[in-house]
Amino acid sequence: MEGSSRRRRSAILTALCTFFALALSSSAQEFLSIDCGADVGRTDEAGIKWVTDDGYVKTGRNREIRETGTAVQLGSPDFSLTSAFTYPTARVFTEKRSKHCYVLPVQKNSTYLLRTIQYAGESISTASIAFPVSFNVTVNNEVWYSFSGQTDDDLGPFFYESVFYSLQKEEVDVCFVAGALGTPFVNSIEMRKLNPLSYYEVQRGGVYRFLDFVGRYNTGQPSNSSYISYPDDPYDRYWMPITNILRAGVANSSVLATPTQADQTTAGWNFAPERVQEDAWVGTDLSVQFPRAEGAPRAYAAWYFQEIRNLTAAELLRNPTQMVVSLNGESHALNLSTFSPQQVSMLVELESSTTVDLNLISPNGSRPAILNAFELHWAYEVDQSTTNANDATVLKSLQSIFGLEDWQGDACYPVAWDWVACDGDSRIIELNLSDKNLTGPIPDAIVELTQLQKIRLDNNQLNGTIPQSLRTLRNLQLLALDNNNLSGDIPAAFVDKAGFTFSGNPGICQVGGNCNSTAPNPAPAEASKSDDDSNEKIYIGVIAALSVIIAVLVAGLVFCSVRGNRYKSRAAPVVT
Ligand SMILES: *[C@@H]1O[C@H](CO)[C@@H](O)[C@H](O)[C@H]1NC(C)=O
Ligand SMILES: *[C@@H]1O[C@H](CO)[C@@H](O)[C@H](O)[C@H]1NC(C)=O
Ligand SMILES: *[C@@H]1O[C@H](CO)[C@@H](O)[C@H](O)[C@H]1NC(C)=O
Ligand SMILES: *[C@@H]1O[C@H](CO)[C@@H](O)[C@H](O)[C@H]1NC(C)=O
Ligand SMILES: *[C@@H]1O[C@H](CO)[C@@H](O)[C@H](O)[C@H]1NC(C)=O
Ligand SMILES: *[C@@H]1O[C@H](CO)[C@@H](O)[C@H](O)[C@H]1NC(C)=O
Ligand SMILES: *[C@@H]1O[C@H](CO)[C@@H](O)[C@H](O)[C@H]1NC(C)=O
Ligand SMILES: *[C@@H]1O[C@H](CO)[C@@H](O)[C@H](O)[C@H]1NC(C)=O
Ligand SMILES: *[C@@H]1O[C@H](CO)[C@@H](O)[C@H](O)[C@H]1NC(C)=O
Ligand SMILES: *[C@@H]1O[C@H](CO)[C@@H](O)[C@H](O)[C@H]1NC(C)=O
Ligand SMILES: *[C@@H]1O[C@H](CO)[C@@H](O)[C@H](O)[C@H]1NC(C)=O
Ligand SMILES: *[C@@H]1O[C@H](CO)[C@@H](O)[C@H](O)[C@H]1NC(C)=O
């Protein structure tokens, strides 16, 4: 009794929480529409609010485009659709960098649709795309699409769509990875939070995938009709007419059941909108073939069915509409015995096949099959590699100390930032900040990147002393500190060590013989200038003296164990 009432209460609580969560998450949060490169936001004809990319990306320049194209090309089948898209601006990544990332907010454990438009168009502003161009666009650190073109005639507009699962992170990186040629660019980025159970294959069995869109087709519509999207589809997917490539007639009927709440909560139910369901392809044998995208490992297909013909409920129950669908030979039988919508989705390995075949037949003796909509995607597993969390936190603090915040996205994946190198365990092993105009002291935080092998900080204006703690970096093979304004002692362990260079620092002093504490530091001359300055000099002098004493007195194991402990206690706050 008590147990059951408690369970009920918790169910009600869950329902309430869900309600509040839904009520709080306005459509503004569930829809993010970025007009890349635009100076101001706008609201489109469908009522969707577009924002500028301020705050989402920190590199690139705005580019205005004279609109010459109106058709968005889709990969296959040969198909184009006239649209109301506007893309008068683009963001062009003119800086030479390994990658440029948009960092977009997501909720954990949620399924999202992500869409971009690439349209080089005809520039009417100075920021120009360098042709030929080639770059990759990645999501969740996996290559989503490769884009290339010789001239702006080759360049679209094109749209790309994927469905991904956000898992444990509260942001997703959409990165433009520069190839050898040209400047990456992008015109718009859209994110739509989907029904939690839709496209369930993106998380099925604890294997995370992203789906790369091939097509989503509204069967039964004349081929010249417009695509269906928001507000007819609350998730703003594009449902495109496809009658021209299907070989049979169109059915329509006033008998139309609408999807119910129960259907939406069934795992795998992607929920095609009513306007898509209200017309259908009808026939006995449907076969559609798509060329396989190079390297695509799996195909994901979803079929949407709803009996909309002029039948009575009793007739349909007595004699259900029988169908068999198949995807590359793997088949599934289903019967429609009510007017409720049904869906079948399938994920198949493609192995060596060069095509993907979708088939639908009605067995002998059944009334003709009916198909209201279908879609096809390539499914890629997401390996979810990210930079070691501790290293990522240390890099964040180095970025804020040195003003390097415009490096966005994951430090190591899908390709490393230009100034770090990573090993196979996602640890940072190299830091190259030569010539970066860095000022101030060398941050102690560097030693928390415990796997560092090479540190290049040469040709900056770093000052202060060389942190003794650098000794704790056991794998350090290279330390370039030349041409800075460092002072004080070189840690004894680094003196005369190959790969450790300190030249061009007027205030530096080497332990072990050729130390010259008076010459490089004209302290008395400075003391007359200001009291503050002289206090600082004295302070530095004390530190330097202490360092020498410690270095001389404390040796071997004792020294190392003290350092080891200090290192651990310093690292601890970063870990937790
Ligand atoms: C997300 O899912 C994982 C795995 O199912 C679970 O451990 C985690 O608690 C979930 N996180 C949230 C915020 O729901
Ligand atoms: C782009 O992706 C392709 C396919 O994954 C890969 O072969 C190529 O090296 C990538 N190019 C860049 C510039 O990352
Ligand atoms: C589509 O084509 C048909 C016949 O070719 C024509 O009657 C109809 O007006 C066209 N519809 C649109 C939206 O262009
Ligand atoms: C199908 O029927 C619906 C409702 O009667 C109607 O709105 C729609 O235009 C029809 N579609 C076609 C392709 O005739
Ligand atoms: C549906 O079928 C019934 C009986 O066969 C017929 O009277 C009715 O006109 C049909 N309705 C439509 C919309 O075709
Ligand atoms: C569909 O209905 C037929 C005839 O009623 C039956 O033989 C068959 O097993 C059913 N198939 C499915 C998948 O329910
Ligand atoms: C239907 O019957 C024909 C002729 O008997 C046969 O060739 C065909 O394979 C059958 N189709 C199905 C789906 O059983
Ligand atoms: C280090 O960075 C500088 C400036 O960014 C660059 O010129 C140099 O080639 C880089 N060195 C290495 C070894 O990556
Ligand atoms: C270096 O930094 C200073 C101030 O921090 C700034 O005024 C100067 O323009 C920078 N120089 C370069 C080449 O970035
Ligand atoms: C280091 O340089 C900064 C200016 O970049 C200055 O404010 C600071 O006092 C200097 N520190 C030392 C120890 O010289
Ligand atoms: C180096 O530091 C000294 C003392 O803080 C300062 O007077 C000098 O201007 C600095 N030199 C450069 C190049 O920053
Ligand atoms: C130390 O300073 C003296 C004079 O101040 C100078 O003659 C000598 O060359 C300096 N030695 C070094 C190693 O800098």
PDB file of C-alpha atoms in Angstrom, residues 391 411-412 416-423 426-432 451-452 454:
ATOM      1  CA  ASP A 391      44.245  18.915 -19.028  1.00  0.00           C
ATOM      2  CA  ALA A 411      41.846  21.081 -27.661  1.00  0.00           C
ATOM      3  CA  CYS A 412      42.745  17.708 -29.233  1.00  0.00           C
ATOM      4  CA  ALA A 416      44.371  19.758 -32.195  1.00  0.00           C
ATOM      5  CA  TRP A 417      44.608  23.493 -31.749  1.00  0.00           C
ATOM      6  CA  ASP A 418      47.665  24.813 -33.543  1.00  0.00           C
ATOM      7  CA  TRP A 419      49.507  25.435 -30.265  1.00  0.00           C
ATOM      8  CA  VAL A 420      49.061  22.071 -28.573  1.00  0.00           C
ATOM      9  CA  ALA A 421      49.934  18.487 -29.429  1.00  0.00           C
ATOM     10  CA  CYS A 422      48.179  15.511 -27.884  1.00  0.00           C
ATOM     11  CA  ASP A 423      49.085  11.863 -27.409  1.00  0.00           C
ATOM     12  CA  SER A 426      44.132  12.493 -25.085  1.00  0.00           C
ATOM     13  CA  ARG A 427      46.808  14.116 -22.925  1.00  0.00           C
ATOM     14  CA  ILE A 428      48.578  17.360 -23.822  1.00  0.00           C
ATOM     15  CA  ILE A 429      52.231  16.646 -24.603  1.00  0.00           C
ATOM     16  CA  GLU A 430      53.293  19.872 -26.304  1.00  0.00           C
ATOM     17  CA  LEU A 431      52.610  23.524 -25.743  1.00  0.00           C
ATOM     18  CA  ASN A 432      53.842  25.866 -28.442  1.00  0.00           C
ATOM     19  CA  GLN A 451      52.472  14.723 -19.565  1.00  0.00           C
ATOM     20  CA  LEU A 452      54.143  17.720 -21.192  1.00  0.00           C
ATOM     21  CA  LYS A 454      57.824  20.168 -24.955  1.00  0.00           C
TER      22      LYS A 454
END
